[in-house]
Amino acid sequence: MHRPVPFGKYILLERISVGGMAEVFKAKAFGVEGFARCVAIKRILPHLAEDPRFVEMFINEARVAVQLNHANIAQVYELGRHENDHYIAMEYISGKDLLSLHQYARRTGDRLPVPLAVYVAAKVSEGLGYAHRKTGPDGQPLGIIHRDISPQNVLLSYEGAIKLIDFGIAKARIHSHQTQAGVLKGKFGYMSPEQITGKAVDQRSDIFALGTVVHEMLTGERLFFGDNDFLTLEKVRAAQVEPPSRYNPDVPPVLDEIILRALARDPGARYQSASQLADDLARYLHTSGNGVSSKAMTEWMRSRFIKDIAEEEAKDEHFARLILSAEGELYEEAQSEEDATALWDPMTEMNAGEDDSAPPPHMPADNPSLTAPTPLMMSQEMPSLTTPSPVPSAMMPKATPRPAGLAAAMAQVMPADGDATTRDALTPPPQTAQMLPPGRRGARRDLIIALCVLGLAGVLGIGAYHLLTAEPAGPAPSMIVNVQPTDALQISFDGTYVRNESPLVVQSTTPGAHALKITRDGYKDYEQTVELVAGERKELDIELQRADTSPGRLIVTVKPTDAKVQIDDKDMSPEQLAAGVELPSGQPLLLRATRADYRPSNQTVVLEAGESRQLSLIMQPTDGTLMIDSEPIGNVYINDRMVGRTPFNNSKIDLSGPVKVRVVTEGYKAFEQTVDFGDTRFQHLEIKLEKGP
């Protein structure tokens, strides 16, 4: 068992994982009035702390992630530095990552059911779409690209929550200068074809990676995996993907189409946004009658990992008794009076005063030794954001189990295709915690009380001096916000999501300007800059205005013109599409085109109120015919793979991506051309090779 140690204002309870850049701990954070909660502390490894490149990458992760506030992204609380250690404090997720679920399925044969797998994929897509759309203070998109979507970075909590984590190698517009062309960052088996070639990537690269993760969830098999890294990269480069239904008969054709579109080799043929993918996955769940919810996910997780949950609850009972003094010393709280009475032994009471100088009894092996305190470089405190409800009790709550092995930053420090390693001891060296037996509490209590009185007198003296000499300051301002309607809200204060219903109470914040934003589906966004004065208690009454719901109009042209077109499963004639179809605004609509020998085209459209939009769908043939004649005869390569000699004729050319042709023969210059089939299915090249070296 890992030994808890003080770490500034935190107690590091146990190490979860360690990898090439950082280590992650389950930790206990403390607040006022004895409040405590579990967090995850991600700390850069000591031997990398002196390397500015790794420190900058670590800080960049925090800068990117702290701006993201979404139900499906693990929340980052703060970036701090304790002594020489940079760390990130973030949300602790009690559950398993997808890699652990894959390993569980291989051991037991119990795979995540298709509806639950799609539910996970939809939630991750929602979080990813939010990150992709995130804008900065200037209103411009941040251009965030995760670049490391993988099973280790998708967490499933025992309470049914789905969280995307680890923006450690994410790229944003403000940090794009740090990324060099040709440098591979991420896990090879979850990269996109354009990413492994070192080309510039955009948000569609994340969509390909997510498609890989979902394909593996549905099939239980690695999608791109070779005997070595080179072969794995070659498989990704080719991007030849079989439908998931080939390995799992429970996967229907419509789901095959969604996954294959996400995994298209050509970025232009993929979903153009993660939100489109999320909409299609959610639509599939709805139309297939699989109304999956977080409750179903909770039931599945809790029924499979009963032992893990029980073990973690037992650990948390011990962790709940750990407290951190103002001097940074670590103590374990003695048993409550009720527990002491139940265990009272008259012989112990009789012998209690015989040898008050005897050392305390040896701690049981189950109790970890605790380490010496270290000073903290305190970070700036945030304003208190509360709701009109009772303050939590002093000690850390027990209601939610905290199974070991997961935290919001877990995946960054895990190997790409294996389990994380752990160490049995933490630094600095341990010293024994002070835990007093019932028979000796009286004498020690008198000493402790005397020391506390002396310390309190000193503190009061210093406080009185500052009160007499400091400039008088007014009390902190507060604010109450009442909103109509009262529920299903998204309330943000100074850019941070704080509540989903009215009223909102903001206590003990700073004077000055504060940003308030409130959103609700079907209503116009409300934004206001609120000026607060010291000592003021402001109350705002806000009534949201309904958004315009007038219909929009969609005009569609499609090639080939005889394709079958549907909007939300309703057939549309060419005449209707050319004239324009009146459709409801503000909601996702599925536009689908199908034709024999062509790949289905699916696109999600959301019309603004009163909008008239024109859309063009160009369907891609499944296969094409390529004929090549050359003078003289030469070897033919397609996408860097030799396929024959001229004269060449192949009617099964994969048109899902670019077709790069190369013809070579000794004594002549090589001929190279990327063939564009457009909306046709046939191309004929006649080549006259030039003599050369």
XYZ file of C-alpha atoms in Angstrom:
693
model
C 0.000 0.000 0.000
C 1.313 3.475 -0.886
C 2.125 5.711 2.061
C 0.168 8.976 2.252
C 2.441 12.031 2.330
C 1.834 15.770 2.651
C 2.217 17.754 -0.557
C 1.589 21.401 0.177
C -2.112 21.819 0.870
C -2.822 18.255 -0.289
C -2.252 14.766 1.050
C -1.065 12.336 -1.620
C -2.989 9.192 -0.665
C -1.665 6.679 -3.179
C 0.011 6.670 -6.530
C -2.222 5.582 -9.385
C 0.270 5.394 -12.224
C 3.637 6.576 -13.472
C 4.892 6.950 -17.005
C 7.384 8.702 -19.196
C 6.472 12.294 -18.303
C 4.470 12.444 -15.079
C 3.029 10.505 -12.192
C -0.559 10.655 -10.961
C -1.778 10.414 -7.389
C -5.119 10.125 -5.718
C -5.049 12.994 -3.247
C -7.073 14.695 -0.548
C -7.676 18.439 -0.747
C -8.732 20.570 2.203
C -10.816 23.717 2.506
C -12.323 25.857 5.237
C -14.221 24.374 8.192
C -12.571 20.983 7.697
C -14.029 20.439 4.232
C -12.166 17.777 2.247
C -12.533 16.034 -1.101
C -10.663 13.681 -3.397
C -8.742 15.092 -6.355
C -6.148 13.781 -8.766
C -2.678 15.325 -8.631
C -0.563 14.992 -11.749
C 3.077 15.789 -10.988
C 5.899 16.106 -13.497
C 8.641 13.538 -12.887
C 11.657 14.856 -10.934
C 14.229 14.046 -13.629
C 12.196 16.056 -16.162
C 11.546 19.033 -13.904
C 14.761 20.704 -15.092
C 13.967 20.239 -18.799
C 12.195 23.399 -20.065
C 10.608 21.490 -22.984
C 8.790 19.031 -20.752
C 7.842 21.711 -18.258
C 6.378 23.843 -21.060
C 4.445 20.844 -22.424
C 3.112 20.155 -18.930
C 2.078 23.783 -18.423
C 0.506 23.870 -21.894
C -1.708 20.915 -20.943
C -3.046 22.855 -17.979
C -3.530 26.037 -20.023
C -5.595 24.182 -22.593
C -7.585 21.948 -20.244
C -8.453 24.600 -17.652
C -10.475 26.470 -20.292
C -12.721 23.458 -20.900
C -15.877 23.075 -18.827
C -18.017 20.232 -20.119
C -19.774 17.251 -18.572
C -17.728 14.858 -20.715
C -14.292 16.388 -20.097
C -12.498 15.907 -16.772
C -12.244 19.269 -15.012
C -8.858 20.838 -14.230
C -8.862 22.857 -11.002
C -5.448 24.468 -10.849
C -1.853 24.502 -12.040
C 0.563 24.835 -9.151
C 4.151 24.495 -8.091
C 5.241 23.035 -4.769
C 8.951 23.520 -4.144
C 10.446 22.337 -7.479
C 7.469 20.210 -8.522
C 4.959 21.423 -11.101
C 1.568 19.788 -10.661
C -1.987 19.888 -11.971
C -4.940 19.350 -9.631
C -7.957 17.922 -11.382
C -11.177 15.990 -11.049
C -10.776 12.461 -9.694
C -12.783 9.899 -11.670
C -13.769 6.751 -9.818
C -14.052 4.002 -12.413
C -12.194 2.378 -15.309
C -10.704 3.480 -18.597
C -11.539 1.774 -21.885
C -8.190 -0.021 -21.933
C -9.090 -1.679 -18.628
C -12.470 -2.667 -20.075
C -10.745 -4.236 -23.108
C -8.506 -6.232 -20.767
C -11.527 -7.275 -18.695
C -13.342 -8.420 -21.847
C -10.355 -10.512 -22.954
C -10.234 -12.207 -19.542
C -13.956 -12.844 -19.171
C -15.490 -12.626 -22.648
C -17.902 -10.026 -21.217
C -17.789 -7.181 -23.752
C -19.501 -3.814 -23.432
C -22.914 -4.204 -25.166
C -23.336 -2.367 -28.476
C -25.870 0.213 -27.160
C -23.583 1.102 -24.235
C -20.544 1.302 -26.526
C -22.431 3.710 -28.798
C -23.535 5.713 -25.750
C -19.897 6.061 -24.664
C -18.890 7.099 -28.188
C -21.670 9.704 -28.370
C -20.667 11.281 -25.055
C -16.979 11.416 -25.977
C -17.967 12.977 -29.310
C -19.960 15.642 -27.470
C -17.001 16.512 -25.250
C -14.600 16.497 -28.189
C -16.943 18.672 -30.249
C -17.102 21.174 -27.401
C -13.294 21.319 -27.199
C -13.037 21.792 -30.964
C -15.536 24.685 -30.883
C -14.067 26.407 -27.819
C -13.300 30.086 -28.329
C -10.858 32.346 -26.525
C -11.420 35.701 -24.814
C -11.169 37.391 -28.220
C -14.075 35.320 -29.529
C -11.851 33.467 -31.989
C -11.760 29.644 -32.016
C -8.886 28.241 -29.968
C -8.393 25.540 -32.581
C -7.878 22.814 -29.981
C -6.862 19.422 -31.375
C -6.516 16.628 -28.811
C -4.153 14.441 -30.900
C -4.192 11.563 -28.398
C -7.696 10.076 -28.455
C -7.139 6.507 -27.235
C -8.719 3.939 -24.858
C -6.500 5.125 -21.989
C -7.930 8.621 -22.319
C -11.620 7.697 -22.077
C -12.849 7.096 -18.532
C -16.095 5.447 -17.431
C -17.056 6.204 -13.850
C -18.936 3.811 -11.592
C -21.689 6.453 -11.506
C -22.224 6.321 -15.283
C -20.249 9.436 -16.264
C -18.109 9.430 -19.415
C -14.993 11.629 -19.367
C -12.385 12.526 -21.970
C -9.014 13.267 -20.397
C -5.406 14.184 -21.070
C -4.784 17.191 -23.259
C -1.046 16.716 -22.627
C -0.079 16.895 -26.317
C -3.101 18.867 -27.477
C -2.435 21.701 -29.891
C -4.268 25.019 -29.718
C -4.016 28.086 -31.922
C -2.110 29.985 -29.233
C 0.493 27.217 -28.904
C 0.700 25.985 -32.491
C 4.210 27.364 -32.910
C 5.495 24.699 -30.535
C 4.669 21.817 -32.870
C 7.228 20.884 -35.503
C 6.256 19.298 -38.804
C 7.224 15.654 -39.044
C 7.234 15.076 -35.264
C 4.959 12.223 -34.184
C 3.094 12.746 -30.924
C 0.545 10.242 -29.689
C -0.016 6.493 -29.812
C 0.699 5.027 -33.247
C -2.344 2.737 -33.391
C -4.695 5.671 -32.739
C -3.246 8.231 -35.132
C -4.798 9.360 -38.395
C -3.158 8.711 -41.784
C -2.270 12.390 -42.131
C -0.847 12.501 -38.606
C 1.653 9.665 -39.134
C 3.023 11.312 -42.276
C 3.855 14.445 -40.299
C 1.393 16.574 -42.254
C -0.614 19.368 -40.706
C -3.638 17.983 -38.870
C -6.962 19.520 -37.966
C -9.954 18.430 -35.902
C -10.801 15.667 -38.381
C -7.688 13.819 -37.219
C -9.310 13.480 -33.773
C -12.458 12.127 -35.453
C -10.430 9.369 -37.161
C -8.800 8.469 -33.827
C -12.185 8.361 -32.112
C -13.492 6.158 -34.927
C -10.633 3.751 -34.177
C -11.552 3.667 -30.483
C -15.235 3.041 -31.247
C -14.431 0.312 -33.806
C -12.386 -1.479 -31.132
C -15.166 -1.085 -28.555
C -17.623 -2.742 -30.927
C -15.325 -5.559 -32.089
C -13.076 -6.206 -29.108
C -10.111 -6.316 -31.527
C -7.275 -3.895 -32.243
C -7.930 -2.128 -35.540
C -4.420 -1.001 -36.497
C -1.860 -3.287 -34.896
C 1.367 -4.724 -36.333
C 4.244 -6.784 -34.991
C 6.252 -3.580 -34.651
C 5.733 0.179 -34.814
C 6.591 0.344 -38.506
C 3.941 -2.228 -39.459
C 1.398 -0.478 -37.250
C 2.114 2.823 -39.002
C 1.750 1.140 -42.394
C -1.668 -0.205 -41.422
C -2.772 3.269 -40.366
C -1.383 4.769 -43.571
C -3.399 2.328 -45.717
C -6.524 2.765 -43.544
C -8.178 -0.348 -44.948
C -11.033 -0.872 -42.508
C -13.506 -3.735 -42.342
C -17.027 -2.969 -41.060
C -17.409 -3.721 -37.329
C -20.276 -6.108 -38.147
C -17.756 -8.506 -39.691
C -16.476 -9.203 -36.166
C -19.636 -8.492 -34.183
C -22.984 -9.575 -35.704
C -24.840 -7.328 -33.234
C -23.633 -4.240 -35.134
C -26.316 -3.128 -37.649
C -25.505 -1.718 -41.131
C -26.425 1.855 -40.183
C -23.821 1.767 -37.403
C -21.262 0.308 -39.824
C -21.801 3.333 -42.061
C -21.283 5.787 -39.211
C -18.027 4.154 -38.098
C -16.652 3.764 -41.630
C -17.352 7.415 -42.362
C -15.421 8.443 -39.260
C -12.556 6.210 -40.452
C -12.397 7.439 -44.049
C -8.793 7.740 -45.202
C -9.492 11.090 -46.869
C -10.261 13.778 -44.239
C -12.748 15.332 -46.660
C -14.834 12.147 -46.641
C -15.037 11.978 -42.835
C -17.398 13.772 -40.513
C -16.329 17.384 -40.624
C -17.037 17.914 -36.938
C -17.242 15.740 -33.839
C -20.678 17.217 -33.168
C -21.953 15.694 -36.428
C -20.660 12.314 -35.299
C -22.309 12.779 -31.889
C -25.633 13.642 -33.545
C -25.560 10.545 -35.772
C -24.695 8.259 -32.858
C -27.449 9.771 -30.713
C -29.893 9.450 -33.598
C -28.977 5.777 -34.006
C -29.657 5.124 -30.316
C -33.003 6.882 -30.582
C -34.231 5.276 -33.811
C -33.037 1.794 -32.810
C -35.038 1.919 -29.594
C -31.933 1.704 -27.401
C -32.690 4.530 -25.000
C -29.432 4.159 -23.064
C -28.798 6.452 -20.098
C -26.165 6.958 -17.426
C -28.273 4.714 -15.178
C -27.768 1.752 -17.517
C -24.044 2.496 -17.639
C -23.921 2.682 -13.832
C -25.678 -0.668 -13.466
C -23.333 -2.360 -15.943
C -20.172 -0.979 -14.327
C -21.220 -1.680 -10.744
C -22.292 -5.242 -11.531
C -18.877 -6.038 -13.083
C -16.513 -4.398 -10.607
C -18.097 -5.119 -7.218
C -14.807 -6.252 -5.670
C -12.886 -3.181 -6.862
C -15.527 -0.859 -5.431
C -15.560 -2.652 -2.066
C -11.763 -2.505 -1.790
C -11.763 1.196 -2.535
C -14.470 1.890 0.033
C -12.330 0.153 2.653
C -9.360 2.336 1.721
C -11.466 5.485 1.853
C -12.558 4.714 5.410
C -8.917 5.007 6.408
C -8.187 7.995 4.159
C -11.149 9.883 5.657
C -9.362 9.957 9.041
C -6.246 11.658 7.658
C -5.984 15.356 8.440
C -3.410 18.024 7.620
C -2.449 20.580 10.254
C -1.881 24.250 9.516
C 1.858 23.545 9.781
C 1.613 20.878 7.098
C 1.903 17.924 9.488
C -0.055 14.762 8.766
C -2.204 13.172 11.473
C -4.713 10.373 11.661
C -7.865 11.227 13.562
C -8.564 8.974 16.531
C -11.737 6.940 16.707
C -14.915 8.745 17.635
C -16.176 8.619 21.217
C -18.908 6.210 20.141
C -16.316 3.811 18.725
C -14.088 4.194 21.806
C -16.955 3.350 24.163
C -17.866 0.280 22.185
C -14.286 -0.993 22.447
C -13.692 -0.003 26.148
C -11.530 -2.420 28.096
C -11.459 -2.019 31.948
C -7.901 -3.433 32.164
C -6.683 -0.850 29.685
C -8.323 1.893 31.772
C -6.738 0.596 35.021
C -3.254 0.484 33.488
C -3.549 3.745 31.591
C -1.798 5.904 34.199
C 0.971 3.511 35.259
C 3.579 4.516 32.667
C 2.737 7.721 30.944
C 6.179 7.844 29.348
C 5.859 4.528 27.553
C 5.920 4.733 23.767
C 2.638 4.380 21.878
C 1.777 0.905 20.619
C 3.100 -0.153 17.208
C 0.732 0.770 14.384
C -0.866 -2.171 12.574
C 0.580 -3.062 9.189
C -2.611 -1.927 7.490
C -1.975 1.665 8.523
C 0.631 3.377 6.318
C 3.447 5.377 7.808
C 3.125 9.061 7.113
C 5.802 11.469 6.004
C 7.093 14.747 7.275
C 5.439 17.989 6.175
C 6.807 20.330 3.527
C 5.987 24.014 2.941
C 3.587 25.065 0.195
C 3.706 27.814 -2.392
C 0.035 28.705 -2.143
C -1.866 29.386 -5.343
C -4.399 32.180 -5.656
C -7.773 31.290 -4.173
C -10.909 31.341 -6.286
C -14.147 33.052 -5.202
C -16.645 30.902 -3.368
C -19.468 29.765 -5.655
C -22.315 28.152 -3.756
C -25.954 27.280 -3.963
C -28.571 27.893 -1.245
C -28.002 24.524 0.418
C -26.279 23.356 3.648
C -22.491 23.331 3.816
C -20.987 19.807 3.559
C -19.815 18.094 6.734
C -16.257 18.476 7.882
C -14.835 15.176 6.769
C -14.580 13.727 3.288
C -17.916 12.126 2.273
C -18.136 8.347 2.004
C -21.128 8.106 -0.286
C -19.140 7.775 -3.516
C -16.590 4.947 -3.711
C -13.147 5.824 -5.007
C -11.673 2.703 -6.624
C -7.938 2.749 -7.123
C -6.359 2.906 -10.519
C -8.075 5.881 -12.130
C -7.831 9.620 -12.123
C -8.597 12.399 -14.500
C -5.019 12.493 -15.773
C -4.302 8.776 -15.750
C -3.667 8.102 -19.418
C -0.848 10.600 -19.934
C 1.418 8.623 -17.636
C 0.510 5.131 -18.858
C 2.466 3.233 -21.516
C 0.801 3.261 -24.923
C -0.094 -0.414 -24.991
C 0.343 -1.719 -21.485
C -0.286 -1.286 -17.823
C 1.186 1.529 -15.781
C 3.904 0.685 -13.309
C 3.799 1.678 -9.683
C 6.240 2.047 -6.817
C 5.559 0.937 -3.263
C 7.038 3.971 -1.583
C 6.676 7.714 -2.014
C 9.228 10.350 -1.182
C 10.213 11.968 1.180
C 11.153 9.252 3.761
C 8.339 8.332 6.156
C 7.923 9.251 9.776
C 5.353 7.731 12.084
C 2.010 9.485 12.365
C 0.808 10.538 15.799
C -2.170 8.359 16.712
C -2.825 8.247 20.465
C -4.322 5.217 22.257
C -7.336 5.853 24.523
C -5.361 5.243 27.762
C -2.847 8.031 27.137
C -5.020 10.763 25.678
C -5.456 12.668 28.954
C -1.819 13.612 29.545
C -1.110 14.285 25.909
C -4.315 16.295 25.611
C -3.165 18.696 28.373
C 0.136 19.261 26.587
C -1.553 19.802 23.239
C -4.048 22.246 24.772
C -1.224 24.237 26.369
C 0.669 24.431 23.089
C -2.503 25.434 21.238
C -3.179 28.234 23.759
C 0.353 29.598 23.318
C 0.085 29.359 19.545
C -3.331 31.011 19.558
C -2.029 33.872 21.688
C 0.761 34.480 19.187
C -1.625 34.381 16.253
C -4.025 36.781 17.983
C -1.178 39.178 18.723
C -0.015 39.198 15.116
C -3.596 39.541 13.912
C -4.240 42.458 16.245
C -1.127 44.226 14.983
C -2.234 43.874 11.364
C -5.757 45.010 12.196
C -4.433 48.151 13.851
C -1.885 49.012 11.161
C -3.566 47.835 7.934
C -5.833 49.957 5.788
C -9.498 49.118 6.470
C -11.083 46.942 3.763
C -14.766 46.436 3.162
C -16.405 43.013 3.252
C -16.400 40.919 0.083
C -19.387 41.384 -2.247
C -21.912 38.634 -2.997
C -24.660 38.085 -5.532
C -27.886 36.099 -5.981
C -29.097 35.333 -9.507
C -32.733 34.289 -10.047
C -33.534 32.920 -13.507
C -36.760 32.038 -15.296
C -37.119 29.255 -16.393
C -35.380 27.765 -13.369
C -34.135 24.395 -14.684
C -32.057 22.866 -17.520
C -29.736 25.874 -17.429
C -26.034 26.314 -18.129
C -24.852 29.103 -15.806
C -21.242 30.275 -16.095
C -19.523 32.786 -13.817
C -16.275 34.334 -15.065
C -16.060 31.689 -17.782
C -16.529 28.707 -15.437
C -19.657 26.539 -15.433
C -21.122 26.621 -11.912
C -24.776 25.522 -11.877
C -27.659 24.082 -13.924
C -30.633 25.567 -12.062
C -31.807 28.756 -10.385
C -31.037 30.423 -8.026
C -27.261 30.867 -8.079
C -25.492 32.317 -5.036
C -22.008 33.817 -5.425
C -20.358 34.423 -2.052
C -17.135 36.166 -1.058
C -15.952 37.091 -4.517
C -13.778 40.052 -5.430
C -15.028 43.570 -6.203
C -15.038 44.614 -9.842
C -16.397 43.340 -13.146
C -17.566 39.723 -13.472
C -18.894 37.878 -16.520
C -22.246 36.097 -16.210
C -23.566 33.840 -18.971
C -26.768 31.765 -18.975
C -27.922 29.415 -21.737
C -30.859 27.064 -22.196
C -32.033 25.049 -25.192
C -34.797 26.888 -27.058
C -33.870 30.247 -25.514
C -31.553 33.090 -26.458
C -28.204 33.204 -24.678
C -28.010 35.755 -21.857
C -24.697 37.520 -21.186
C -23.996 40.388 -18.802
C -20.995 42.034 -17.181
C -21.866 42.567 -13.507
C -20.070 45.242 -11.473
C -19.771 44.313 -7.787
C -18.778 46.747 -5.034
C -17.164 45.787 -1.718
C -19.835 44.991 0.866
C -22.601 44.890 -1.751
C -25.167 42.086 -1.874
C -26.623 42.257 -5.376
C -29.705 40.366 -6.537
C -30.509 39.872 -10.228
C -33.832 38.712 -11.669
C -33.402 37.417 -15.215
C -36.058 36.107 -17.589
C -34.670 34.304 -20.622
C -36.219 35.122 -23.999
C -37.404 32.323 -26.257
C -35.393 31.852 -29.426
C -36.938 32.316 -32.850
C -38.316 28.934 -33.967
C -39.506 29.850 -37.463
C -38.644 27.111 -40.011
C -35.741 27.148 -42.448
C -35.465 26.007 -46.065
C -32.990 23.497 -47.496
C -32.149 23.216 -51.222
C -30.157 20.126 -52.180
C -28.344 19.031 -55.337
C -26.908 15.526 -55.484
C -24.576 13.634 -57.849
C -25.359 11.166 -59.271
C -28.777 12.708 -59.838
C -30.648 9.389 -59.547
C -29.529 8.793 -55.954
C -32.176 8.192 -53.313
C -32.300 11.095 -50.839
C -33.951 11.108 -47.401
C -34.266 13.787 -44.746
C -34.895 12.281 -41.317
C -35.911 8.970 -42.978
C -38.477 10.720 -45.215
C -38.019 10.215 -48.988
C -37.483 13.377 -51.015
C -38.014 13.704 -54.772
C -35.521 15.606 -56.979
C -38.221 18.222 -57.591
C -38.720 18.808 -53.858
C -34.989 19.105 -53.263
C -34.512 21.548 -56.151
C -37.408 23.763 -55.035
C -36.380 23.660 -51.373
C -37.809 21.756 -48.402
C -39.219 23.649 -45.424
C -37.755 22.133 -42.248
C -37.825 22.915 -38.503
C -34.979 25.113 -37.251
C -32.686 24.635 -34.313
C -32.592 20.840 -34.363
C -30.305 18.308 -36.086
C -31.656 16.821 -39.324
C -30.110 13.779 -40.995
C -29.610 14.129 -44.754
C -28.881 10.740 -46.338
C -28.158 9.800 -49.971
C -27.791 6.205 -51.222
C -27.179 4.526 -54.572
C -25.870 1.166 -55.715
C -22.073 1.074 -56.229
C -21.639 4.337 -54.323
C -20.763 4.992 -50.713
C -23.736 6.257 -48.667
C -23.520 9.953 -47.872
C -24.756 11.085 -44.450
C -24.744 14.662 -43.263
C -26.309 16.318 -40.239
C -27.770 19.776 -40.829
C -29.005 22.331 -38.288
C -30.884 25.271 -39.827
C -31.146 28.667 -38.205
C -34.570 30.267 -37.899
C -35.603 31.674 -41.296
C -32.390 30.441 -42.950
C -32.329 29.307 -46.588
C -29.360 27.026 -47.278
C -28.078 25.368 -50.445
C -26.241 22.084 -50.122
C -24.391 19.954 -52.659
C -23.820 16.223 -52.145
C -21.265 14.479 -54.350
C -21.292 10.751 -53.669
C -18.119 8.693 -53.938
C -18.099 5.415 -55.899
C -17.126 2.372 -53.862
C -14.674 1.155 -56.521
C -13.266 2.495 -59.764
C -11.566 1.157 -62.882
C -8.064 2.325 -63.725
C -6.282 1.543 -67.019
C -2.624 2.467 -67.559
C -0.608 2.141 -70.769
C 3.019 3.217 -70.920
C 5.842 3.384 -73.437
C 8.099 1.592 -72.611
C 6.567 -0.991 -70.263
C 7.025 -0.203 -66.564
C 6.175 -1.299 -63.029
C 2.968 0.214 -61.586
C 2.732 1.407 -57.976
C -0.540 2.584 -56.407
C -0.241 4.409 -53.094
C 3.406 3.250 -52.827
C 2.549 -0.433 -53.283
C 3.527 -2.366 -56.429
C 0.395 -3.776 -58.109
C 1.627 -4.946 -61.537
C 3.091 -3.865 -64.887
C 1.746 -1.989 -67.857
C -0.534 -2.482 -69.667
C -2.480 -2.328 -66.415
C -6.253 -2.752 -65.899
C -7.902 -2.973 -62.466
C -11.624 -2.534 -61.791
C -11.330 -2.705 -57.977
C -9.502 0.515 -57.197
C -10.472 1.782 -53.741
C -11.795 5.321 -54.151
C -12.189 6.139 -50.461
C -8.995 8.210 -50.641
C -6.453 9.648 -53.087
C -5.094 7.286 -55.772
C -1.387 8.003 -56.180
C 0.049 6.358 -59.330
C 3.746 5.811 -59.999
C 5.210 4.081 -63.070
C 8.939 3.276 -63.151
C 11.336 1.427 -65.435
C 15.118 1.302 -65.529
C 16.785 4.062 -67.542
C 13.725 6.348 -67.509
C 12.403 9.059 -65.230
C 9.615 7.912 -62.935
C 6.081 9.083 -63.742
C 3.975 10.209 -60.766
C 0.391 11.479 -60.674
C -2.482 11.557 -58.210
C -5.554 10.453 -60.139
C -8.778 12.290 -59.391
C -11.819 10.180 -60.282
C -14.228 12.988 -59.360
C -17.776 11.675 -59.681
C -16.793 9.147 -62.365
C -15.735 5.537 -61.948
C -13.233 5.203 -64.829
C -9.835 6.710 -65.659
C -7.373 5.840 -68.440
C -3.730 7.010 -68.353
C -1.529 6.911 -71.455
C 2.070 7.611 -70.486
C 5.232 8.191 -72.509
C 8.197 7.880 -70.157
C 11.166 10.225 -70.579
C 14.715 8.946 -70.641
C 16.754 9.898 -67.639
C 19.015 8.691 -64.853
